[in-house]
Every structure is written in C-alpha cells, then in structure tokens.
XYZ file of C-alpha atoms in Angstrom:
381
model
C 13.439 41.903 -7.554
C 12.345 41.470 -11.283
C 14.238 41.678 -14.109
C 13.753 42.527 -17.955
C 16.031 43.607 -20.081
C 16.101 44.027 -24.156
C 20.040 43.026 -24.346
C 21.513 39.627 -23.927
C 25.145 40.182 -22.322
C 27.633 43.507 -20.925
C 31.111 42.704 -18.832
C 31.147 44.104 -15.710
C 28.559 46.042 -15.103
C 26.650 47.364 -12.289
C 22.930 47.923 -12.789
C 20.842 51.248 -10.793
C 17.022 50.884 -10.591
C 16.064 54.130 -10.467
C 11.857 54.536 -10.268
C 10.703 51.556 -12.020
C 13.366 51.533 -15.002
C 17.333 51.348 -14.505
C 19.904 51.320 -15.827
C 23.428 49.548 -17.243
C 26.223 51.407 -16.359
C 29.610 48.704 -18.395
C 33.056 50.589 -19.177
C 31.597 53.668 -19.951
C 28.661 52.980 -21.837
C 24.867 53.305 -20.538
C 22.746 50.649 -22.000
C 19.050 51.892 -20.614
C 15.189 49.364 -20.998
C 15.689 47.607 -17.435
C 13.330 47.191 -15.786
C 12.916 46.873 -11.923
C 9.637 45.450 -9.543
C 11.160 47.161 -6.513
C 14.174 49.577 -4.906
C 16.917 46.971 -5.014
C 20.461 47.202 -5.971
C 21.373 44.344 -8.118
C 25.545 44.680 -8.634
C 27.836 42.110 -10.993
C 31.553 41.807 -10.683
C 33.709 44.382 -12.166
C 36.644 44.465 -13.072
C 39.180 46.735 -12.924
C 39.763 48.647 -16.134
C 43.144 46.658 -16.521
C 42.387 43.466 -16.294
C 38.960 44.515 -18.141
C 39.591 42.367 -21.515
C 40.629 39.050 -19.421
C 37.059 39.056 -17.829
C 34.425 39.772 -20.735
C 33.739 36.213 -20.866
C 33.926 35.574 -17.586
C 31.654 38.080 -16.396
C 29.513 38.459 -19.831
C 28.194 35.248 -18.373
C 28.224 35.990 -15.042
C 25.375 38.710 -16.399
C 23.524 36.262 -19.252
C 23.179 33.840 -16.898
C 21.519 35.911 -13.981
C 19.808 37.933 -16.674
C 18.201 34.649 -17.787
C 17.092 32.888 -14.948
C 15.135 36.180 -14.443
C 13.329 35.490 -17.668
C 12.889 31.911 -16.630
C 11.516 33.291 -13.899
C 9.124 35.134 -15.147
C 7.249 32.023 -17.835
C 4.037 30.068 -16.589
C 4.776 27.092 -14.961
C 2.569 24.135 -16.825
C 1.632 20.202 -16.169
C 1.430 17.588 -16.388
C 4.615 17.313 -17.471
C 3.924 13.801 -19.227
C 2.772 15.723 -21.450
C 6.796 15.606 -22.930
C 7.055 12.170 -22.474
C 4.923 10.700 -25.712
C 7.287 10.083 -28.685
C 4.572 9.912 -31.490
C 2.184 12.679 -31.171
C -1.411 11.776 -30.746
C -3.605 11.174 -33.740
C -7.306 9.905 -34.300
C -8.185 9.553 -30.691
C -11.555 10.178 -31.698
C -13.156 9.483 -35.001
C -16.589 11.214 -36.626
C -18.074 7.654 -35.574
C -17.236 7.964 -31.714
C -16.395 11.676 -31.110
C -15.566 13.116 -27.570
C -18.404 15.327 -25.558
C -16.572 18.438 -24.671
C -17.802 21.620 -22.654
C -17.389 25.023 -23.996
C -15.360 27.017 -21.017
C -15.129 30.841 -22.708
C -15.867 32.699 -26.127
C -14.566 35.634 -26.585
C -14.011 38.693 -29.067
C -11.059 39.060 -30.090
C -11.192 42.052 -32.915
C -11.766 45.317 -32.862
C -15.284 47.424 -33.973
C -13.227 48.614 -37.249
C -12.156 44.575 -38.285
C -14.670 43.461 -40.806
C -16.212 40.316 -39.784
C -15.995 38.443 -35.994
C -13.127 36.320 -35.253
C -13.734 34.391 -31.725
C -11.534 32.674 -29.546
C -12.864 29.565 -27.838
C -11.838 27.418 -24.962
C -12.179 23.845 -25.703
C -12.492 21.930 -21.594
C -11.436 18.493 -23.301
C -10.416 16.676 -19.523
C -7.315 16.182 -20.799
C -8.849 13.531 -22.672
C -8.281 14.814 -26.548
C -4.326 15.352 -25.729
C -2.694 17.281 -29.371
C 0.142 18.550 -29.724
C 1.198 21.896 -31.035
C 0.427 22.146 -34.959
C -1.888 19.797 -35.260
C -5.968 20.595 -35.300
C -9.454 19.616 -33.726
C -11.891 18.010 -36.226
C -15.521 19.864 -34.718
C -19.688 17.979 -35.487
C -21.663 20.890 -35.831
C -25.219 19.704 -34.046
C -27.835 19.243 -36.652
C -28.731 16.586 -39.007
C -26.179 17.221 -42.630
C -29.033 19.138 -45.399
C -27.279 16.460 -48.145
C -27.669 14.226 -45.517
C -31.269 13.416 -44.428
C -30.655 11.755 -40.857
C -27.014 11.758 -40.579
C -24.866 14.408 -38.618
C -23.663 17.115 -40.416
C -19.457 16.952 -41.647
C -16.294 17.609 -39.390
C -14.758 20.778 -40.292
C -11.303 21.422 -39.389
C -9.774 24.006 -37.067
C -6.161 24.488 -36.216
C -5.283 24.285 -32.129
C -4.668 27.762 -30.798
C -2.841 27.001 -27.826
C 0.099 23.921 -26.405
C -1.166 21.000 -25.950
C -1.631 22.624 -22.128
C -4.246 24.837 -23.347
C -4.804 28.639 -21.965
C -5.135 26.823 -18.132
C -1.965 25.515 -18.547
C -2.747 22.090 -17.238
C -3.477 20.055 -19.563
C -6.785 19.662 -19.106
C -8.278 22.578 -22.492
C -7.783 23.668 -26.013
C -8.527 26.414 -27.883
C -9.862 27.472 -31.677
C -9.980 30.638 -33.481
C -12.733 31.035 -35.578
C -13.797 33.755 -37.662
C -17.767 33.879 -38.175
C -18.358 32.792 -42.382
C -21.341 34.803 -43.037
C -22.858 35.482 -46.409
C -23.959 39.158 -48.043
C -26.217 39.087 -50.621
C -23.918 40.864 -53.918
C -27.531 42.923 -54.841
C -29.026 43.505 -51.658
C -25.975 44.503 -49.250
C -28.091 42.041 -47.021
C -27.113 38.938 -44.997
C -28.169 35.901 -45.837
C -28.824 33.599 -43.112
C -29.309 30.504 -44.601
C -25.885 30.995 -46.891
C -24.029 31.468 -43.378
C -21.403 28.829 -41.892
C -23.068 26.311 -39.931
C -19.919 24.896 -37.546
C -18.227 28.497 -37.072
C -21.398 30.164 -35.876
C -22.578 27.776 -33.488
C -18.647 27.836 -32.101
C -19.031 31.868 -31.775
C -22.531 31.806 -30.319
C -21.787 29.241 -27.654
C -21.896 29.520 -24.389
C -19.967 29.062 -21.355
C -20.626 25.117 -20.403
C -22.194 23.822 -23.714
C -20.872 20.573 -25.153
C -19.113 20.528 -28.094
C -18.452 17.013 -30.484
C -14.797 16.964 -30.729
C -12.739 14.229 -32.961
C -8.968 14.128 -33.528
C -6.515 15.587 -33.103
C -4.766 15.560 -36.398
C -2.298 16.584 -38.851
C 2.140 16.185 -38.691
C 2.617 18.955 -41.876
C 2.170 21.324 -38.758
C 4.465 19.937 -36.341
C 7.510 21.411 -34.390
C 10.831 19.876 -35.167
C 12.430 18.313 -32.081
C 15.287 21.360 -31.934
C 15.101 24.201 -29.858
C 17.602 26.301 -31.563
C 15.828 25.998 -34.840
C 14.992 29.017 -37.044
C 11.397 29.019 -38.042
C 9.688 31.774 -40.313
C 5.637 31.857 -39.995
C 3.342 33.254 -42.475
C -0.029 33.453 -41.500
C -2.904 35.643 -42.972
C -6.598 36.227 -40.905
C -6.682 32.560 -37.622
C -3.819 31.440 -40.159
C -2.183 32.466 -37.268
C -4.125 29.629 -35.192
C -1.053 27.390 -34.256
C 1.849 29.759 -34.429
C 0.163 31.287 -31.475
C 0.762 27.687 -29.956
C 4.446 27.188 -31.052
C 5.049 31.320 -29.742
C 3.003 30.231 -26.092
C 5.989 27.238 -26.097
C 8.814 29.560 -26.812
C 7.987 31.980 -25.155
C 5.809 31.784 -22.148
C 5.830 27.846 -20.491
C 8.392 27.446 -18.368
C 9.164 23.552 -19.743
C 12.411 22.004 -18.803
C 12.824 19.514 -21.377
C 11.501 21.968 -23.982
C 13.829 25.462 -23.806
C 13.906 27.697 -26.623
C 17.291 29.562 -27.849
C 16.189 29.822 -31.567
C 14.810 32.136 -34.157
C 11.298 32.532 -34.471
C 9.363 35.196 -36.851
C 5.884 35.330 -38.067
C 4.719 37.053 -40.554
C 0.806 37.870 -40.201
C -1.569 39.897 -42.868
C -4.664 40.987 -42.138
C -6.458 43.684 -43.753
C -6.453 46.428 -40.537
C -4.853 47.301 -36.898
C -8.589 45.987 -35.087
C -8.466 42.508 -36.925
C -4.937 41.564 -35.335
C -5.198 38.592 -33.961
C -3.869 38.069 -30.507
C -1.100 41.156 -31.190
C -1.010 42.146 -27.201
C 1.000 38.536 -26.776
C 3.080 38.932 -29.724
C 4.058 42.437 -28.978
C 5.553 40.758 -25.221
C 6.805 38.612 -26.825
C 8.626 41.039 -29.565
C 9.526 43.067 -26.065
C 11.121 40.090 -23.428
C 12.480 38.251 -26.548
C 14.577 40.657 -29.107
C 16.727 38.093 -30.179
C 14.798 34.944 -30.288
C 11.262 36.750 -32.061
C 10.939 38.522 -34.623
C 6.661 39.916 -35.831
C 6.209 41.114 -39.081
C 1.792 42.732 -39.696
C 0.767 43.146 -43.016
C -1.830 46.120 -43.285
C -3.513 45.127 -46.281
C -6.521 48.238 -45.441
C -3.642 50.557 -44.487
C -0.331 49.728 -44.904
C 1.308 50.389 -49.090
C 3.889 48.419 -50.575
C 6.288 49.344 -52.771
C 4.259 49.974 -55.315
C 1.628 52.288 -53.914
C -0.561 48.604 -53.562
C -2.142 47.260 -50.632
C 0.407 45.667 -48.303
C -0.175 41.605 -49.014
C 1.816 39.805 -46.738
C 3.393 38.139 -49.385
C 5.167 42.019 -49.852
C 6.400 41.806 -46.742
C 8.174 38.495 -47.425
C 9.760 40.067 -50.601
C 10.954 43.237 -48.504
C 12.848 41.027 -46.470
C 13.333 37.409 -49.616
C 17.792 38.126 -48.897
C 17.012 37.551 -46.002
C 13.874 34.696 -45.258
C 16.533 32.951 -48.314
C 19.609 32.695 -46.124
C 17.762 31.836 -43.387
C 16.266 28.716 -45.619
C 19.442 28.209 -47.189
C 20.572 27.695 -42.995
C 18.351 24.639 -42.277
C 15.256 27.003 -41.163
C 11.609 25.858 -41.275
C 9.428 27.669 -43.504
C 5.617 27.222 -42.513
C 2.214 28.562 -44.182
C -1.480 28.484 -42.962
C -4.671 30.825 -43.806
C -7.205 30.185 -47.050
C -5.738 28.533 -49.625
C -6.015 31.801 -52.105
C -2.998 32.939 -49.400
C -0.435 30.915 -51.731
C -0.544 32.396 -55.478
C 0.623 35.250 -54.433
C 3.389 33.615 -51.952
C 4.582 31.330 -54.535
C 4.873 34.041 -57.124
C 6.375 36.417 -54.858
C 9.223 33.471 -53.923
C 9.553 32.391 -57.275
C 9.962 36.018 -58.297
C 12.804 36.598 -55.718
C 14.336 33.236 -56.437
C 14.509 34.547 -60.238
C 16.080 37.745 -59.284
C 18.986 35.354 -57.195
C 19.879 33.838 -60.447
C 17.792 30.341 -58.744
C 15.675 28.018 -59.998
C 12.957 28.084 -58.066
C 11.061 24.507 -58.726
C 14.858 23.353 -57.419
C 14.699 24.797 -54.684
C 11.179 23.882 -53.633
C 11.880 20.885 -53.784
C 14.408 20.431 -51.967
C 12.978 22.766 -48.984
C 10.047 19.661 -49.414
C 12.902 17.013 -49.006
C 14.554 18.096 -46.139
C 11.095 18.613 -44.654
C 11.279 22.543 -43.801
C 8.620 23.032 -46.000
C 4.916 22.662 -44.378
C 1.588 24.313 -45.261
C -1.736 23.918 -44.329
C -4.197 26.110 -45.731
C -8.381 25.641 -46.154
C-alpha cells in the first residue's frame, strides 16, 4: 500500500480508502486528502473515548511514524553514499589550463512557448570525476578562440549547478545546468544580431547528446547548505537563479540519504515573467503537495500579477508581502539565499531596508549581524 497525505498527525484513527482517495476518522473529525494505490484498509490503534486523552501522544506517534515511513519509501535511492563522507566541499579540482572533458547527456527546453527567451536544462556526464556539493558552480569553456586574445581559448563561464551531488541519474556521475540562451536584438531594427549572442549559453543550448564539454571547478562555498537538517531556508531567485535551489530541494524532498533527513522549513520565492517561464514548477509543486509542513512556494509573475500598488509583481514585492514572517524567521536563525541577475539585489535591498525601518530596526546593523552569523548568502551574476 502506498500512502500520501497532506497532514501531520492525528490520534486514534482508522484510514478508509475509496477509489484512490481515502479519509481519516479521528474522534468525529474527518481528514481528507489521503491517497492509496490499492484497496487495502490501514487501521491504527484507536483507544476508547474514555481513554482517548491518555493515549493521545502514543497514537499520534504511531501514525506519524507510519506516515513518515510511507513518505520515505517514495524517495529515490542514491549512490554512492560515500559522497556524504567528505568533511569539506571539493574545490577547483579542474582549472582552466587543465579542464575536464565531460559529455553532454541531454539538452531540454524547459519553458513554454509564451516565455520570453529560451531556457534549457542540460545534463552533463562527468563520470564521477568532478564531484560537487549542492550550491556550487561549474565552469564551462566554450569551444573556439577568444576574439580578444587570438590563439587563446575562451574565458571560463560559471554556472550554478542545478542538481544534487548525485545528479539527475542519482548515481553521482552527472551534473545539471540551467541555462538561458543569451541573444541580442538590435533596438532599431528589432532583429536578432547573431554577432552579439552569448557564446557559451548558445553553445550549451545547441549541444547534442554525446558532444564533449570542457569543465572546470567545482567552485564556491557561499551557497552551501548548513549542516543542520532542521534549519530554515528562505530562497529568493529570479529566472535561472533557481538552479542551486532545485539542488537543495531535491536533496531535501526527493532523495533518500540516510545521513541527511531534512526536518526544517524551505521557502522558495521565484520571480519570472509569466507562467510559461516557470522553471521546475512541476517538481516544486509536488514538494508542496507532499511536504506542506516543510515547504512553501511563492511565485512572482511580473507580466501576469500585480503588486499592492497596482504595478508589476516582482520578487521583492512578494518579500514585502511576507516581510513580518521573514524577519521573524531571520531573527530565529533562518538562512536567506539570493541567486539570479545582479540587478535583482538593489530592489530587494531597498525593500528589506524599508521594512526594517517600519519595524524600528536599523537595516545596516541587521545585515551586518546576518553576515556575521553566516545567515546571508548571495550569488548574483
């Protein structure tokens, strides 16, 4: 029997399946949204009404354990678990003068037809030779000659890794990138100018399975997850800046890692132009359904939503909307992460400063304390 639920714990219950959707009866209350894959009946010890209060903790614990076991069974097994043994993250295993030659596994467009621009999810086979941790970046050296340095290769382009250390194949041999194709349109003619297109992004988005790619890295320590599996994580992304957060969330909610059992809160704010521009939305929506107590997900769609002033909805507007909760979580030790275009930060900083002042706080002092406590993580490009 496979069991899914969007509640936490109840006492003295019986679960009755019915046409794929069951319900829980607990002392005259009905709790829905339980789904089953067969017609089995799952019964949990139910004390008499007279002894209900005395058995409350006992029965709640039994049900919680059963539901957690069912949830864990739906997670994906990963290997090799030796990737958990390292005490320090791998850094700069391959450098620009001696890059690693990896292989393209797949390139998939992951935005809809109405999205402005094209974004691709690219899976790269590194054979387990370029290991990394969630939150790190790979460097890519596109083929060809550097026009500014004739005879020399192109400079390295850094991309946040969009998968966990186990990769999309869960075997520790792949890493994934989330890449938006950079193109340039002449403001006078409105036509695309191929001579000014992004060299590396177009190379990656145009790549075919089996093609070779030069990798450097991994690099970066700023965006690494803390060791505490009960920590609160507030993740703020624009566009492809969601890449490291996809890796975080797969580790938290998709993968079965015996030494990492996430029991904290992950809260993702994602800003994009419209619904067709949402990245990995199916994955995030699944986590929201299956882990409502541990995951929150808020989207800011600038071309479809309005902020409280009637203007376009940007990610900083969503932050302001939930500012009281966010500040309380930060005061409680939450980590806050920012990833995306560097142009996102001024608006976010202005919003946080304004909110802090409304709360009677000095933002510069608060920011300094967050940095000192290693709660503030920024990676923009």
